[in-house]
Amino acid sequence: MIVERAAATLAEHGIETARTDAEWIVAHVLGVTRAELVAQSHKVDDRAVWPLVERRARREPLAYVLGEWGFRRLTLRCDPRALVPRPETEIVVERCLELLRKSVSGSEPQTPPRVLDVGTGTGAIALALADEAGADVVGLDASEDALALAHENAERLGLDVELLHGDLRDGLPPGPFDLVVSNPPYVRAGELDALEPEVRDWEPRAALVDEGQTWALVRAARDVLRSRAPLVLEAHEEHAHALTRDLAEAGYTAVRITQDLAGRDRVVEGLKA
């Protein structure tokens, strides 16, 4: 069966999720779900499968190989213009949704909440909040390529978000915002070589390596947030506690950490004083 042969090839190249990845590739070629694969796999054209297997064997991220990836209830187009949306970032969205729910609890809002997503990439966070919270979202990114991808995703999904080009270190779009959120670059330069090849060799370095963006955002967000509005940041599990100190030092209150599904410190948040 082609799945077994593809899985064996991927395993030979050190891919720990070889069987799962092989199933994803074959299902993608067939246009079926993985659950439907057993009944359909005999119909697949090997010539369409093997180029994708070879790409994955070179350690290209599976999301790039497939050209799309699921994020919450959205399917996003994915390619090397932006980071692959990850399950950890879904926890960031969950925290944003909870904070937005709390901000309107007991009141009848006249307008949708206004949210700024800094470093929007594929548009994953911005589009999820527009979809699930009905938020009025502005997405900012320093990469024109990433913004083009986010535009493609917004159009494909029929979701209305405002996408702007700009480096956060040059200033943020004018507020006030009810929430600022970001999955900023949080890998330190010295940590890059230790990352998996899928990340180190394929994903955009500018979206990975923190060169002062996080601290700049902590400070800049104060100028565009409403009073008592939250800043929500995805964080490196080993740096989350240091980031809480940065938020406290910058004057944020109710600073807290939320863990991801693997029990790792992942989301740091605080309220503008």
Coordinates of C-alpha atoms in Angstrom, one line a residue:
M1 CA 0.0 0.0 0.0
I2 CA 1.3 3.4 -0.9
V3 CA 0.9 4.8 2.6
E4 CA 3.3 2.2 4.0
R5 CA 5.8 2.8 1.3
A6 CA 5.6 6.6 1.8
A7 CA 5.9 6.2 5.6
A8 CA 9.0 4.0 5.2
T9 CA 10.6 6.6 3.1
L10 CA 9.9 9.4 5.5
A11 CA 11.1 7.4 8.5
E12 CA 14.4 6.8 6.7
H13 CA 14.8 10.5 6.7
G14 CA 14.3 10.9 10.4
I15 CA 10.7 12.1 10.4
E16 CA 9.1 10.9 13.7
T17 CA 5.6 11.3 12.4
A18 CA 6.3 9.4 9.2
R19 CA 3.0 7.3 9.2
T20 CA 0.8 10.3 10.0
D21 CA 2.5 12.5 7.4
A22 CA 2.2 9.8 4.8
E23 CA -1.5 9.5 5.5
W24 CA -1.9 13.3 5.2
I25 CA -0.1 13.4 1.9
V26 CA -2.1 10.6 0.3
A27 CA -5.4 11.9 1.6
H28 CA -4.5 15.3 0.2
V29 CA -3.8 13.9 -3.2
L30 CA -7.1 12.0 -3.2
G31 CA -9.1 15.0 -1.8
V32 CA -10.4 12.9 1.1
T33 CA -10.1 13.0 4.9
R34 CA -7.6 10.7 6.7
A35 CA -10.6 8.8 8.0
E36 CA -11.7 8.0 4.5
L37 CA -8.2 7.0 3.4
V38 CA -8.5 3.2 3.9
A39 CA -11.4 2.9 1.5
Q40 CA -9.9 5.2 -1.1
S41 CA -6.1 4.7 -1.1
H42 CA -6.2 2.2 -4.0
K43 CA -7.4 4.9 -6.3
V44 CA -4.4 7.2 -5.8
D45 CA -2.0 8.0 -8.6
D46 CA 1.5 7.2 -7.3
R47 CA 3.0 9.9 -9.6
A48 CA 1.1 12.6 -7.8
V49 CA 2.1 11.3 -4.3
W50 CA 5.9 10.8 -4.6
P51 CA 6.8 14.4 -5.4
L52 CA 5.1 15.5 -2.2
V53 CA 6.8 12.6 -0.2
E54 CA 10.2 13.7 -1.6
R55 CA 9.6 17.3 -0.5
R56 CA 8.6 16.1 3.0
A57 CA 11.7 13.8 3.1
R58 CA 13.8 16.9 2.6
R59 CA 12.2 18.1 5.9
E60 CA 10.0 20.7 4.3
P61 CA 7.2 21.4 6.7
L62 CA 4.1 19.2 6.0
A63 CA 1.9 22.3 5.9
Y64 CA 4.1 23.8 3.1
V65 CA 4.0 20.4 1.2
L66 CA 0.2 20.3 1.4
G67 CA -0.2 24.0 0.8
E68 CA -2.7 24.4 3.5
W69 CA -3.2 23.8 7.2
G70 CA -6.0 23.7 9.7
F71 CA -6.2 26.3 12.4
R72 CA -9.2 26.2 14.8
R73 CA -12.2 26.0 12.4
L74 CA -10.3 27.6 9.5
T75 CA -8.2 26.1 6.7
L76 CA -5.4 28.4 5.8
R77 CA -3.2 28.5 2.8
C78 CA 0.5 28.0 3.9
D79 CA 3.8 28.4 2.3
P80 CA 7.3 29.7 3.2
R81 CA 6.1 33.4 3.2
A82 CA 5.0 32.9 6.8
L83 CA 5.3 30.6 9.8
V84 CA 3.1 27.5 9.9
P85 CA 0.1 28.0 12.3
R86 CA 0.6 25.8 15.3
P87 CA -1.7 24.3 18.0
E88 CA 0.0 26.5 20.6
T89 CA -1.2 29.6 18.8
E90 CA -4.8 28.3 19.1
I91 CA -4.4 28.7 22.8
V92 CA -3.5 32.3 22.2
V93 CA -6.8 32.7 20.3
E94 CA -8.7 31.0 23.1
R95 CA -7.3 33.5 25.7
C96 CA -8.2 36.4 23.4
L97 CA -11.8 35.1 23.1
E98 CA -12.1 34.7 26.8
L99 CA -10.8 38.2 27.5
L100 CA -13.1 39.7 24.9
R101 CA -16.0 37.9 26.4
K102 CA -15.2 39.3 29.8
S103 CA -14.8 42.8 28.4
V104 CA -18.4 42.8 27.2
S105 CA -19.9 40.8 30.0
G106 CA -23.1 42.4 31.3
S107 CA -23.1 45.1 28.6
E108 CA -24.6 45.5 25.2
P109 CA -21.7 46.5 22.9
Q110 CA -22.6 48.9 20.2
T111 CA -19.7 48.0 18.0
P112 CA -17.5 44.9 17.6
P113 CA -14.3 44.8 19.6
R114 CA -11.3 46.4 17.9
V115 CA -8.3 44.1 17.9
L116 CA -4.7 44.6 16.6
D117 CA -2.7 41.5 15.6
V118 CA 1.0 42.3 15.3
G119 CA 3.0 40.1 13.1
T120 CA 0.0 38.5 11.5
G121 CA 1.8 36.1 9.1
T122 CA -0.8 33.8 7.5
G123 CA -3.5 35.9 9.2
A124 CA -4.3 32.9 11.5
I125 CA -5.0 34.9 14.7
A126 CA -6.6 37.8 13.0
L127 CA -8.9 35.6 10.9
A128 CA -9.8 33.4 13.8
L129 CA -10.8 36.4 15.9
A130 CA -12.8 37.9 13.0
D131 CA -14.5 34.5 12.5
E132 CA -15.2 33.6 16.1
A133 CA -15.6 36.9 17.9
G134 CA -16.9 39.1 15.1
A135 CA -14.0 41.4 15.9
D136 CA -12.9 44.4 13.8
V137 CA -9.3 43.2 13.3
V138 CA -6.2 45.1 12.1
G139 CA -3.3 42.8 11.1
L140 CA 0.2 44.3 10.9
D141 CA 3.3 42.7 9.4
A142 CA 6.7 43.8 8.4
S143 CA 6.8 41.3 5.6
E144 CA 5.0 42.2 2.4
D145 CA 5.1 38.6 1.4
A146 CA 3.4 37.5 4.6
L147 CA 0.8 40.2 4.1
A148 CA 0.1 38.9 0.6
L149 CA -0.5 35.4 2.0
A150 CA -2.8 36.8 4.7
H151 CA -4.8 38.7 2.0
E152 CA -5.1 35.4 0.1
N153 CA -6.4 33.7 3.2
A154 CA -8.9 36.5 4.0
E155 CA -10.3 36.5 0.5
R156 CA -10.5 32.7 0.4
L157 CA -12.4 32.6 3.7
G158 CA -14.5 35.6 3.0
L159 CA -13.4 37.3 6.2
D160 CA -13.0 41.1 6.4
V161 CA -9.8 42.1 8.2
E162 CA -7.6 45.2 7.6
L163 CA -4.1 44.3 6.7
L164 CA -1.3 46.8 7.0
H165 CA 2.4 46.8 6.2
G166 CA 4.8 48.1 8.8
D167 CA 7.4 47.3 11.4
L168 CA 6.1 47.5 14.9
R169 CA 9.4 49.2 16.0
D170 CA 8.4 52.1 13.8
G171 CA 5.1 52.4 15.6
L172 CA 1.7 50.8 15.7
P173 CA -1.5 51.7 13.9
P174 CA -3.5 54.3 15.9
G175 CA -5.8 53.0 18.6
P176 CA -7.6 52.7 20.7
F177 CA -7.8 48.9 20.6
D178 CA -9.8 46.6 22.9
L179 CA -7.0 44.0 22.6
V180 CA -3.5 43.7 21.2
V181 CA -2.3 40.2 20.4
S182 CA 0.9 38.8 18.9
N183 CA 2.8 35.7 18.2
P184 CA 6.1 37.6 18.0
P185 CA 9.5 36.2 17.1
Y186 CA 10.6 34.6 20.3
V187 CA 13.6 32.4 19.4
R188 CA 16.9 33.8 20.5
A189 CA 19.6 33.8 17.8
G190 CA 21.8 31.3 19.8
E191 CA 18.9 28.9 19.9
L192 CA 18.2 28.8 16.1
D193 CA 20.7 26.0 15.3
A194 CA 19.1 23.6 17.8
L195 CA 15.6 23.9 16.2
E196 CA 14.2 21.1 14.0
P197 CA 15.2 21.4 10.3
E198 CA 11.6 22.0 9.4
V199 CA 11.7 25.3 11.4
R200 CA 15.4 26.2 11.1
D201 CA 15.8 25.6 7.3
W202 CA 12.4 26.5 6.0
E203 CA 10.4 29.0 8.0
P204 CA 11.2 32.7 7.6
R205 CA 14.0 33.7 10.0
A206 CA 12.6 37.2 10.5
A207 CA 9.4 35.7 12.0
L208 CA 11.4 33.4 14.3
V209 CA 14.3 35.3 15.9
D210 CA 13.6 38.0 18.4
E211 CA 15.7 41.1 17.7
G212 CA 13.9 43.3 20.2
Q213 CA 10.4 43.1 18.7
T214 CA 8.8 41.7 21.8
W215 CA 10.0 44.3 24.2
A216 CA 9.2 47.0 21.6
L217 CA 5.7 45.7 21.4
V218 CA 5.2 45.6 25.2
R219 CA 6.0 49.3 25.3
A220 CA 4.3 50.4 22.1
A221 CA 1.0 48.6 22.9
R222 CA 0.5 50.8 25.9
D223 CA 0.0 53.8 23.6
V224 CA -2.8 52.1 21.5
L225 CA -4.7 50.0 24.1
R226 CA -7.8 51.3 25.9
S227 CA -7.5 51.5 29.7
R228 CA -7.7 48.1 31.3
A229 CA -7.5 46.4 27.8
P230 CA -5.2 43.3 27.4
L231 CA -2.0 42.6 25.7
V232 CA -1.7 38.9 24.8
L233 CA 1.6 37.3 23.7
E234 CA 2.7 33.9 22.6
A235 CA 6.0 33.1 24.4
H236 CA 8.9 30.7 24.4
E237 CA 8.3 28.2 27.2
E238 CA 11.7 29.0 28.7
H239 CA 11.2 32.8 28.5
A240 CA 7.6 33.2 29.6
H241 CA 8.5 34.1 33.2
A242 CA 11.0 36.7 32.1
L243 CA 8.3 38.1 29.8
T244 CA 5.9 38.5 32.8
R245 CA 8.5 40.6 34.5
D246 CA 8.8 42.7 31.4
L247 CA 5.1 43.3 31.4
A248 CA 5.0 44.2 35.1
E249 CA 8.0 46.5 34.7
A250 CA 6.2 48.2 31.8
G251 CA 3.2 48.9 34.1
Y252 CA 0.8 46.1 33.1
T253 CA -1.4 44.6 35.8
A254 CA -3.0 41.2 36.3
V255 CA -0.1 39.6 34.5
R256 CA -0.5 35.9 34.1
I257 CA 0.8 32.8 32.2
T258 CA -1.4 30.2 30.4
Q259 CA 0.0 26.8 29.6
D260 CA -0.5 25.0 26.3
L261 CA -2.0 21.5 25.9
A262 CA 1.5 20.0 26.6
G263 CA 1.7 21.8 29.9
R264 CA 4.3 24.3 28.7
D265 CA 4.2 28.0 29.6
R266 CA 3.0 29.5 26.4
V267 CA 0.8 32.6 26.7
V268 CA 1.6 35.7 28.6
E269 CA -1.0 38.5 29.1
G270 CA -1.5 41.6 31.1
L271 CA -3.8 44.6 31.3
K272 CA -2.9 48.1 30.5
A273 CA -3.1 50.1 33.7

